[in-house]
XYZ file of C-alpha atoms in Angstrom:
156
model
C 201.962 104.022 128.120
C 204.169 103.775 125.031
C 203.867 99.974 125.101
C 200.069 100.120 124.742
C 200.198 102.767 122.039
C 203.077 101.232 120.049
C 202.733 97.478 120.460
C 198.999 96.959 120.986
C 197.785 100.106 119.242
C 195.308 100.647 122.113
C 194.913 103.772 124.212
C 195.616 103.736 127.947
C 192.064 104.905 128.704
C 190.642 101.940 126.802
C 192.764 99.499 128.825
C 191.840 101.232 132.084
C 188.105 101.132 131.306
C 188.367 97.487 130.284
C 190.080 96.506 133.547
C 187.571 98.518 135.615
C 184.678 96.892 133.754
C 186.115 93.427 134.368
C 186.611 94.231 138.061
C 183.026 95.456 138.340
C 181.664 92.363 136.563
C 183.570 89.961 138.813
C 182.920 91.776 142.113
C 179.192 92.253 141.539
C 178.762 88.676 140.328
C 180.719 87.388 143.337
C 178.704 89.534 145.773
C 175.493 87.980 144.498
C 177.051 84.505 144.026
C 175.127 84.142 140.779
C 175.069 80.780 139.064
C 177.141 80.052 135.990
C 174.004 80.139 133.820
C 173.064 83.609 135.133
C 176.644 84.781 134.595
C 176.587 83.520 131.007
C 173.262 85.271 130.414
C 174.706 88.489 131.844
C 177.784 88.540 129.622
C 176.019 87.220 126.516
C 174.401 90.621 125.943
C 177.866 92.243 125.774
C 178.421 90.755 122.324
C 181.731 89.007 122.999
C 182.835 85.894 121.136
C 181.954 82.462 122.529
C 185.628 81.852 123.337
C 185.862 85.071 125.392
C 182.545 84.307 127.126
C 183.882 80.866 128.099
C 187.123 82.414 129.382
C 185.214 84.985 131.456
C 182.971 82.265 132.895
C 185.993 80.172 133.866
C 187.667 83.225 135.409
C 184.521 83.897 137.442
C 184.124 80.280 138.587
C 187.804 79.994 139.580
C 187.903 83.236 141.572
C 184.429 83.959 142.970
C 185.064 82.487 146.437
C 188.359 84.317 146.785
C 186.788 87.594 145.598
C 183.913 87.130 148.035
C 186.392 86.487 150.854
C 188.331 89.658 150.045
C 185.109 91.687 149.874
C 184.110 90.267 153.272
C 187.421 91.378 154.778
C 186.980 94.882 153.352
C 183.472 95.252 154.765
C 183.265 97.526 157.810
C 182.945 95.754 161.141
C 179.832 97.223 162.704
C 179.010 96.917 166.380
C 176.418 94.344 167.411
C 173.711 94.541 170.056
C 174.440 93.102 173.504
C 171.847 94.551 175.886
C 169.718 97.599 176.663
C 168.976 99.341 179.939
C 166.309 102.025 180.078
C 164.789 104.456 182.536
C 161.816 106.828 182.425
C 162.461 110.222 184.053
C 159.657 112.711 184.658
C 160.183 116.279 185.747
C 157.069 117.343 187.664
C 158.005 120.913 188.611
C 160.772 123.483 188.427
C 161.439 126.821 190.139
C 159.660 128.757 187.420
C 156.846 126.287 186.683
C 155.204 124.669 189.652
C 153.159 122.182 187.646
C 154.638 120.654 184.547
C 155.144 117.176 183.263
C 158.272 116.711 181.182
C 158.981 113.018 180.520
C 162.272 111.701 179.123
C 163.390 108.189 178.272
C 167.057 107.429 178.917
C 168.565 104.328 177.339
C 171.982 102.765 177.766
C 172.799 100.619 174.758
C 175.549 98.038 175.298
C 177.359 97.011 172.100
C 179.977 94.427 171.175
C 182.670 95.483 168.724
C 185.783 93.420 168.038
C 185.429 91.575 171.357
C 185.232 94.903 173.232
C 182.091 96.121 174.953
C 181.031 99.744 174.617
C 178.008 101.631 175.869
C 176.081 104.519 174.336
C 173.701 106.657 176.394
C 170.718 108.039 174.502
C 167.930 110.292 175.737
C 164.696 111.225 173.997
C 161.131 112.218 174.691
C 158.343 109.599 174.410
C 156.854 111.135 171.217
C 160.149 110.825 169.339
C 160.617 107.303 170.676
C 157.148 106.312 169.435
C 157.944 107.778 166.014
C 161.199 105.806 165.918
C 159.357 102.611 166.844
C 156.815 103.206 164.041
C 159.617 103.752 161.508
C 161.384 100.552 162.582
C 158.142 98.566 162.412
C 157.534 99.952 158.916
C 161.057 98.902 157.867
C 160.464 95.410 159.256
C 157.185 95.250 157.342
C 158.979 96.183 154.123
C 161.429 93.333 154.691
C 158.512 90.944 154.246
C 157.819 92.109 150.688
C 158.801 89.872 147.778
C 161.251 92.451 146.429
C 163.230 92.617 149.693
C 163.171 88.837 150.124
C 164.682 88.465 146.661
C 167.441 90.973 147.478
C 168.263 89.296 150.804
C 168.272 85.846 149.174
C 170.789 87.070 146.576
C 173.016 88.635 149.243
C 173.678 85.294 150.933
């Protein structure tokens, strides 16, 4: 702390914000794997000197693959789909109600996670299942929009 105040005449908060800003710039640029021209355009608006802009560009180009690799290792490992078993159960009567129809869909979802297989049992009524299907179809439809395609293309 005294070094920054005495030698550089810069506050600790200023150094901290500068380092955090540099980290944010490099991680976001590496996530999107933007080209060197796009990176230059992004930092040009910050008003730095040409020498500093060139240094930042070189820093980005030298480290973007390593940063992307580290970010990939930090990403959570989510389970992936393996298979699905399902069954339709219908309760036709009970002791108190002689005539009733109460359907239920039971699903057993098999997942792979870190080379281990797990299973989740889910149960719902057909109306909720239909609503879920409609929501998923709507989400798939939104993935076909130009905006989502652009986002997905930049994520790769």
